mmCIF file of C-alpha atoms in Angstrom:
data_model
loop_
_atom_site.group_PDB
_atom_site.id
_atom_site.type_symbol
_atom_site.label_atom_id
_atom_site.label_comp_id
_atom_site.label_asym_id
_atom_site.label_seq_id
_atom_site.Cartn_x
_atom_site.Cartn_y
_atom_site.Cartn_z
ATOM 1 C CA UNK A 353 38.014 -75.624 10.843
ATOM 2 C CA UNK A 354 35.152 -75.816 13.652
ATOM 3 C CA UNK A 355 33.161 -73.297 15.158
ATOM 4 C CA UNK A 356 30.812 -72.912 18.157
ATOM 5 C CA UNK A 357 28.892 -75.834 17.078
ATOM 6 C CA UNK A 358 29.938 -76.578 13.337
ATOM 7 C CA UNK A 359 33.477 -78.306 12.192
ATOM 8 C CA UNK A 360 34.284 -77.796 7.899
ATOM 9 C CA UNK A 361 36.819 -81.109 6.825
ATOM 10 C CA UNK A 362 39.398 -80.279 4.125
ATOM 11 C CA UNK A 363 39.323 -83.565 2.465
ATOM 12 C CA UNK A 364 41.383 -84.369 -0.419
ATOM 13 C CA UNK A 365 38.332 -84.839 -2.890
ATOM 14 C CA UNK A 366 36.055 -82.753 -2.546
ATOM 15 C CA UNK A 367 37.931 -79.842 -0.599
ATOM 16 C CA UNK A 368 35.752 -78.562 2.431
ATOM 17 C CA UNK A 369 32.840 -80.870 3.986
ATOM 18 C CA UNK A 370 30.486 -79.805 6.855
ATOM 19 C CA UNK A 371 27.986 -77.782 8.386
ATOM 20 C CA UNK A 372 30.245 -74.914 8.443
ATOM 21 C CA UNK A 373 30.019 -73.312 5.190
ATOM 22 C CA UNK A 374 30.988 -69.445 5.882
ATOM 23 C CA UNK A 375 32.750 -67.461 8.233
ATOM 24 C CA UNK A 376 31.098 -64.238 9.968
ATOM 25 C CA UNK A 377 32.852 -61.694 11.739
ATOM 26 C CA UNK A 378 31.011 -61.963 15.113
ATOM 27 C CA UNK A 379 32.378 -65.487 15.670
ATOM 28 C CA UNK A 380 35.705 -67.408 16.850
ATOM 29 C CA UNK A 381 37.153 -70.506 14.571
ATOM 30 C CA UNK A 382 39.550 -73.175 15.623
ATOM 31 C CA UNK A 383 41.638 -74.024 13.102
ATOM 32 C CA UNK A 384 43.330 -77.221 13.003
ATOM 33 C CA UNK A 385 46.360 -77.449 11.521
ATOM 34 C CA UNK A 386 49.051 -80.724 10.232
ATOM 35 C CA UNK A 387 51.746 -78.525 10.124
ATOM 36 C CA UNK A 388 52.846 -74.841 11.760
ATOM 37 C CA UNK A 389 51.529 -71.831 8.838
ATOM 38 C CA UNK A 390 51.430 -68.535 8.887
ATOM 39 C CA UNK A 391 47.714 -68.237 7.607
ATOM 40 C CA UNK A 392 46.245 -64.964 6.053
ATOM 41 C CA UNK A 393 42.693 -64.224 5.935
ATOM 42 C CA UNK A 394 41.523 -62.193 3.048
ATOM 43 C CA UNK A 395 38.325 -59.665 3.821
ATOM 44 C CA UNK A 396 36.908 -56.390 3.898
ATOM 45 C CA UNK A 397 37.385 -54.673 7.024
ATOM 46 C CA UNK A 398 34.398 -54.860 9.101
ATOM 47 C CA UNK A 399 31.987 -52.050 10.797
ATOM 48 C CA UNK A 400 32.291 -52.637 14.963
ATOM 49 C CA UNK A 401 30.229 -55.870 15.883
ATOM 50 C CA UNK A 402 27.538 -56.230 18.002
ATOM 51 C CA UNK A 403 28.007 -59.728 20.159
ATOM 52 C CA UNK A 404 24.707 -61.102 21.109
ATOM 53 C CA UNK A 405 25.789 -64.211 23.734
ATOM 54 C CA UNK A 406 23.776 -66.841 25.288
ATOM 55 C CA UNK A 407 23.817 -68.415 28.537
ATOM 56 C CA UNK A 408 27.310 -70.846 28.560
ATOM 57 C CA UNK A 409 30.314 -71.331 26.136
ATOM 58 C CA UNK A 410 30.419 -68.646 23.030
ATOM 59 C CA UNK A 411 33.038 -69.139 20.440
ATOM 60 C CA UNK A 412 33.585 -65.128 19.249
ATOM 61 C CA UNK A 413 36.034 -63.276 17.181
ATOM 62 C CA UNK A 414 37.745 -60.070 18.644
ATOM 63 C CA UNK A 415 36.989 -57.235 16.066
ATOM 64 C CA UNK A 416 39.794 -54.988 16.430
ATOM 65 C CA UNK A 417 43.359 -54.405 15.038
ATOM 66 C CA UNK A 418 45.217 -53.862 18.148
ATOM 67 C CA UNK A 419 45.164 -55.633 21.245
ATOM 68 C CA UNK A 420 44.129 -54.170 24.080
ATOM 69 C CA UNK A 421 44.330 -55.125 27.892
ATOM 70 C CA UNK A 422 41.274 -57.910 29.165
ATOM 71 C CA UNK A 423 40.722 -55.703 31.887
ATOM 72 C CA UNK A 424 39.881 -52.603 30.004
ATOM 73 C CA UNK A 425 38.326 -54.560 26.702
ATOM 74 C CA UNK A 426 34.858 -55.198 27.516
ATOM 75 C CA UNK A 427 32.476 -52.270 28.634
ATOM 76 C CA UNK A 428 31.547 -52.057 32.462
ATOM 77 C CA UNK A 429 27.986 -53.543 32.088
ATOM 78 C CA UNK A 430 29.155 -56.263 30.530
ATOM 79 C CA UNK A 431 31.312 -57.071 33.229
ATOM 80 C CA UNK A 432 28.575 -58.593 35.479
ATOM 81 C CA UNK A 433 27.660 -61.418 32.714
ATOM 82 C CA UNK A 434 31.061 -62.707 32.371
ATOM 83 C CA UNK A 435 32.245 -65.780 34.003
ATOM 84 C CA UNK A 436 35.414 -66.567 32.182
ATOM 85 C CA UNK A 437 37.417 -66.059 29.003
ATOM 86 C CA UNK A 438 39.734 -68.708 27.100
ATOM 87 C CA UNK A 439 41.980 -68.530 24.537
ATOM 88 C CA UNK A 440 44.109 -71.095 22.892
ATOM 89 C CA UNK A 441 46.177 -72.753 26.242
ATOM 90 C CA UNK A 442 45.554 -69.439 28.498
ATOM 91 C CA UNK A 443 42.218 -68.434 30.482
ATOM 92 C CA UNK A 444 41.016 -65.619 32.463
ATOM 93 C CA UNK A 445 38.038 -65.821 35.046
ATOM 94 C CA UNK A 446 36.263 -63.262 36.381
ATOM 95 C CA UNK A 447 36.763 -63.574 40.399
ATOM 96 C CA UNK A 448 35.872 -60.680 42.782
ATOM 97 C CA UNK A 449 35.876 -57.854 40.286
ATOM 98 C CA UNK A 450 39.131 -58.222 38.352
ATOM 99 C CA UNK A 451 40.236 -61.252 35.688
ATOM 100 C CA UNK A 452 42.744 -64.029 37.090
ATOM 101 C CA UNK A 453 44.639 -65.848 35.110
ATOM 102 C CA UNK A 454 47.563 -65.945 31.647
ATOM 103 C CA UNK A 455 45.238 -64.400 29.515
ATOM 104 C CA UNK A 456 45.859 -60.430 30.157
ATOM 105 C CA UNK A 457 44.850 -59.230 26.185
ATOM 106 C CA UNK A 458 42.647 -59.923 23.641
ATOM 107 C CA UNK A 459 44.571 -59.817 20.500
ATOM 108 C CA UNK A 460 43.691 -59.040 16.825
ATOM 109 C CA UNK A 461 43.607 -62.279 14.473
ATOM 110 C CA UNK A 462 42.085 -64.775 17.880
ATOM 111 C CA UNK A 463 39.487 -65.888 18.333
ATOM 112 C CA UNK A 464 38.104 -66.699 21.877
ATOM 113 C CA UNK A 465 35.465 -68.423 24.289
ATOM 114 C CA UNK A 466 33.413 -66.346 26.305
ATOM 115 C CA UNK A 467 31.759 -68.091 29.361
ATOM 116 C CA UNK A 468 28.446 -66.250 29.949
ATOM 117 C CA UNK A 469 26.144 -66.253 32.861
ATOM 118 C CA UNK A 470 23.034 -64.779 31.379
ATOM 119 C CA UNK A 471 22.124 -63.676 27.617
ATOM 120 C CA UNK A 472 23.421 -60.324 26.616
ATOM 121 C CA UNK A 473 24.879 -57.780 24.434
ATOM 122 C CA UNK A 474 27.416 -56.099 23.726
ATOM 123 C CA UNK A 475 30.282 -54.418 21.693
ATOM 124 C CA UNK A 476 34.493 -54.110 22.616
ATOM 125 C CA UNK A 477 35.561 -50.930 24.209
ATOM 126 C CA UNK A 478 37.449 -48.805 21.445
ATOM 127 C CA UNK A 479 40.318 -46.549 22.204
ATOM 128 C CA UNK A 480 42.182 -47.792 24.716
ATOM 129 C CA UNK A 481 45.372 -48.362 24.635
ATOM 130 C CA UNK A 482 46.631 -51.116 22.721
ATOM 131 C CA UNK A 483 49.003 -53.099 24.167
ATOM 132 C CA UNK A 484 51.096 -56.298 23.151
ATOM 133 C CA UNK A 485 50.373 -59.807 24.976
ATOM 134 C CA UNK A 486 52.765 -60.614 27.753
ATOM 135 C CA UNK A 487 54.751 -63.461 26.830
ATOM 136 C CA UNK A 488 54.359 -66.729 28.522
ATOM 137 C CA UNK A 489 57.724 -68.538 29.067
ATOM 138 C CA UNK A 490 58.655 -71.458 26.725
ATOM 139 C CA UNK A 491 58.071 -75.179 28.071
ATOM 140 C CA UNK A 492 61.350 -77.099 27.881
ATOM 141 C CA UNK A 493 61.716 -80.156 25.777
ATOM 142 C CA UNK A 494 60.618 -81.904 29.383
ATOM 143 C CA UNK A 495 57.316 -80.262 29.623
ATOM 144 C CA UNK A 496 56.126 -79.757 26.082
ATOM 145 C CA UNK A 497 52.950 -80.750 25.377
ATOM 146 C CA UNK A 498 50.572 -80.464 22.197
ATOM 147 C CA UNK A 499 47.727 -77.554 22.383
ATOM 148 C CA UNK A 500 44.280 -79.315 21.624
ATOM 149 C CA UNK A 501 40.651 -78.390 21.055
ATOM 150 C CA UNK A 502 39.946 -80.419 24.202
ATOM 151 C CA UNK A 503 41.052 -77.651 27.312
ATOM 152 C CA UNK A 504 40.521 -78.045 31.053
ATOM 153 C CA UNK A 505 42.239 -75.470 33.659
ATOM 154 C CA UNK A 506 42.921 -75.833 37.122
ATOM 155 C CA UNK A 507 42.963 -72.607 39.050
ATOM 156 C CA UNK A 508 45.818 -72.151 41.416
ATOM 157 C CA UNK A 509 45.200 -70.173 44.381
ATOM 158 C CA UNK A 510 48.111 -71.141 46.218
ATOM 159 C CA UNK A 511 50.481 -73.874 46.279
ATOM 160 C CA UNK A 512 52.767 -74.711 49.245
ATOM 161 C CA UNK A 513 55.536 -76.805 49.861
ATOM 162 C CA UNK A 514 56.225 -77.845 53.947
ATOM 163 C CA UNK A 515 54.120 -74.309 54.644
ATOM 164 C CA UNK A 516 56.257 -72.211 52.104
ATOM 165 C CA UNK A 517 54.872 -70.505 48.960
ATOM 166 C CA UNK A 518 56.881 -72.208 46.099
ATOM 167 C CA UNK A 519 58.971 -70.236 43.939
ATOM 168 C CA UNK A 520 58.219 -67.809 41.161
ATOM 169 C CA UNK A 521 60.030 -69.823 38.096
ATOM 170 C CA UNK A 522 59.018 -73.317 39.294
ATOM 171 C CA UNK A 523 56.872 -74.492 36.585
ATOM 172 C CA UNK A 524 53.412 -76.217 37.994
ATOM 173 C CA UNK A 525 52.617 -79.190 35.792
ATOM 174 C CA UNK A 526 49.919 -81.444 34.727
ATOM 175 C CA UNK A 527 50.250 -85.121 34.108
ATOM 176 C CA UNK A 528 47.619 -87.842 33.037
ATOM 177 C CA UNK A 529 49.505 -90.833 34.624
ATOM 178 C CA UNK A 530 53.019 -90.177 33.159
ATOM 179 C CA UNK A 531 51.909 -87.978 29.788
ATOM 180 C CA UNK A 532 52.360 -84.017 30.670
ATOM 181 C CA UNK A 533 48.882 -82.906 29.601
ATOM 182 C CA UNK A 534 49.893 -79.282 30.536
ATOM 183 C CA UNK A 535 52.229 -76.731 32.131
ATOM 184 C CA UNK A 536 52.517 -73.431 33.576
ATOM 185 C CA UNK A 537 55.214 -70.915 35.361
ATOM 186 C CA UNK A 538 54.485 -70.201 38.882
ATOM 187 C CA UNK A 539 53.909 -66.529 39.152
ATOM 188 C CA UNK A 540 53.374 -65.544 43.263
ATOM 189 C CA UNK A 541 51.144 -63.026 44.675
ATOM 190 C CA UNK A 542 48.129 -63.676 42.432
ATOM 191 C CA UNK A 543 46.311 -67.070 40.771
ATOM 192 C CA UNK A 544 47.082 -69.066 37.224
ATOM 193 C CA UNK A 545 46.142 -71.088 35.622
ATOM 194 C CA UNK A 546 46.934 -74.381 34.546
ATOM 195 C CA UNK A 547 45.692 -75.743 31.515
ATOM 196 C CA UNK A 548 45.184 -79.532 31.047
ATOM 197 C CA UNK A 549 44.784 -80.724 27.540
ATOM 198 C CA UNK A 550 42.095 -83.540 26.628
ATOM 199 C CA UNK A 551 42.801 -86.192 23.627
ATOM 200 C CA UNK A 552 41.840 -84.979 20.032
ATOM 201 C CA UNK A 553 40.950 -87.118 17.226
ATOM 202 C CA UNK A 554 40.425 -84.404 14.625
ATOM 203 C CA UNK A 555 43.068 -84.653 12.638
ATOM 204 C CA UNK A 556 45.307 -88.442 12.144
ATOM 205 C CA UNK A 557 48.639 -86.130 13.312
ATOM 206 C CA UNK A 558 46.978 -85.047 16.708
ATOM 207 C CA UNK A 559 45.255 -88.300 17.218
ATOM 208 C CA UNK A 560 49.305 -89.463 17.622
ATOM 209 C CA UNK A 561 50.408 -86.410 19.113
ATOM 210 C CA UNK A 562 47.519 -86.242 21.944
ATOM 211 C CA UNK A 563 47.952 -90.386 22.635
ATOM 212 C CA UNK A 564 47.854 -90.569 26.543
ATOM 213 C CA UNK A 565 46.320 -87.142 27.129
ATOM 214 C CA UNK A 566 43.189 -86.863 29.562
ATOM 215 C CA UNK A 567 39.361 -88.437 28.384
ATOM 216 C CA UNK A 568 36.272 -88.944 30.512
ATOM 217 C CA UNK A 569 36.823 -89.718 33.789
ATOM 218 C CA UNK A 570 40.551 -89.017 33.706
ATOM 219 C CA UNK A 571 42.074 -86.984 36.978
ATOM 220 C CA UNK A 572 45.147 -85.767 36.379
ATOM 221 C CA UNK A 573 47.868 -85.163 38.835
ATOM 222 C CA UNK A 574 49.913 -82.323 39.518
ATOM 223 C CA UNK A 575 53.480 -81.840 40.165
ATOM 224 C CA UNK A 576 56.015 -79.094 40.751
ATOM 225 C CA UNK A 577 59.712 -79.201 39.106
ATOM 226 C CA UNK A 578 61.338 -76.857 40.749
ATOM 227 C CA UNK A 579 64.118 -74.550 39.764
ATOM 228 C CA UNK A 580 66.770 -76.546 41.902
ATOM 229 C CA UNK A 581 65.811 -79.895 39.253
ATOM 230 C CA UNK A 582 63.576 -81.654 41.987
ATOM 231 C CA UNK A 583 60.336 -82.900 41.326
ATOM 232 C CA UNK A 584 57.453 -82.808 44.307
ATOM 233 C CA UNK A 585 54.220 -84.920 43.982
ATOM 234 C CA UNK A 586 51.315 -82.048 45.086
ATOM 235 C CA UNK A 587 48.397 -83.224 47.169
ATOM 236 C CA UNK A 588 45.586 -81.164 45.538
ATOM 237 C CA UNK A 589 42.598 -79.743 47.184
ATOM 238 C CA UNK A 590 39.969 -78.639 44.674
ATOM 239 C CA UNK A 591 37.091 -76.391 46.222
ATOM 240 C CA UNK A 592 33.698 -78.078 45.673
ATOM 241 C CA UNK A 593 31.798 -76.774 42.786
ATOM 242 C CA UNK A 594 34.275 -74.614 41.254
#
């Protein structure tokens, strides 16, 4: 299990080794799993929690039991100190007034990372409506790739092929020479975003699982399978400091 800045080891000995002795309720947990579980967490419910963030990546929990819509979530002056917001393969940014990206809820029993400008406070809106998370299509067998702690995302304004938009359904994906590190269905009319997943040596099964994804200095290419079963090579032009 790791937090912002603290990982817990379930060894076989001595059961749970780390820094990370307790879990709160204002903050976000990765856990790291050898095989898929349905995990329950046993608590007493909690009062509403007040998030105090610093400047950069914060690992928080989402406090209620009901999802409700990223756009509506977080209260309006909170708005103006948030950059971004990831979840477990999916992102949001903030661009122009409005989140971008396959992240469109924050959902009871996540955890997430909150990209913040500045240091501030705040606590989630309560009482909107709660709403279920849209579905993101399944990868084929083709594109499947393993979800790691390591996550990168390319934003995708627009993608062209000979001057025409590409179609809604053909999936955009990452590789790190010829390993799919990620994968995402084109959606026109608006941005998403790809995610691009890094190697992970925190457990012996992903070390395997993530052999060949991206490390340091890795660039990954893109390409585009489209819907009629052809494969295009992108040329990719990624805006300077973003």
């Amino acid at each position: 299990v790791r937090g912002e800045s603290q990982v817990a080891l379930n060894t076989e000995t001595l059961g749970f080794v780390g820094s990370l002795s307790e879990v709160n309720s204002a903050s976000g947990y990765w856990a790291v799993l050898n095989e898929a579980q349905d995990l329950e967490v046993q608590g007493l419910p909690t009062e509403p929690v007040l998030y105090g963030l610093h400047a950069g990546n914060n690992l928080i929990s989402y406090d209620k039991n009901y999802g409700q819509d990223i756009a509506t979530v977080f209260p309006d002056d909170a708005l103006e100190n948030i950059e971004a917001v990831y979840g477990a393969g999916v992102m949001a940014a903030f661009i122009n007034g409005q989140f971008e990206g396959a992240l469109s809820t924050l959902d009871a029993g996540h955890g997430y990372w909150l990209v913040a400008n500045a240091p501030f406070v705040f606590e989630y809106n309560d009482g909107g409506l709660p709403r279920l998370a849209d579905e993101e299509p399944p990868v084929t067998e083709e594109l499947y790739y393993v979800k790691t702690i390591n996550q990168y995302f390319y934003f995708i304004e627009t993608a062209t092929i000979e001057g025409q938009e590409i179609h809604a359904g053909d999936w955009v994906v990452a590789y790190n020479n010829d390993v799919v590190v990620g994968a995402r269905q084109y959606k026109s009319g608006g941005m998403i975003d790809l995610p691009i997943m890094g190697y992970d040596d925190s457990s012996d099964q992903l070390r395997v699982l993530s052999a060949g994804y991206c490390q340091s200095g890795d660039i990954p290419t893109v390409k585009i399978h489209r819907t009629d079963g052809s494969i295009i090579d992108m040329n990719v032009d990624v805006k300077s400091g973003s």
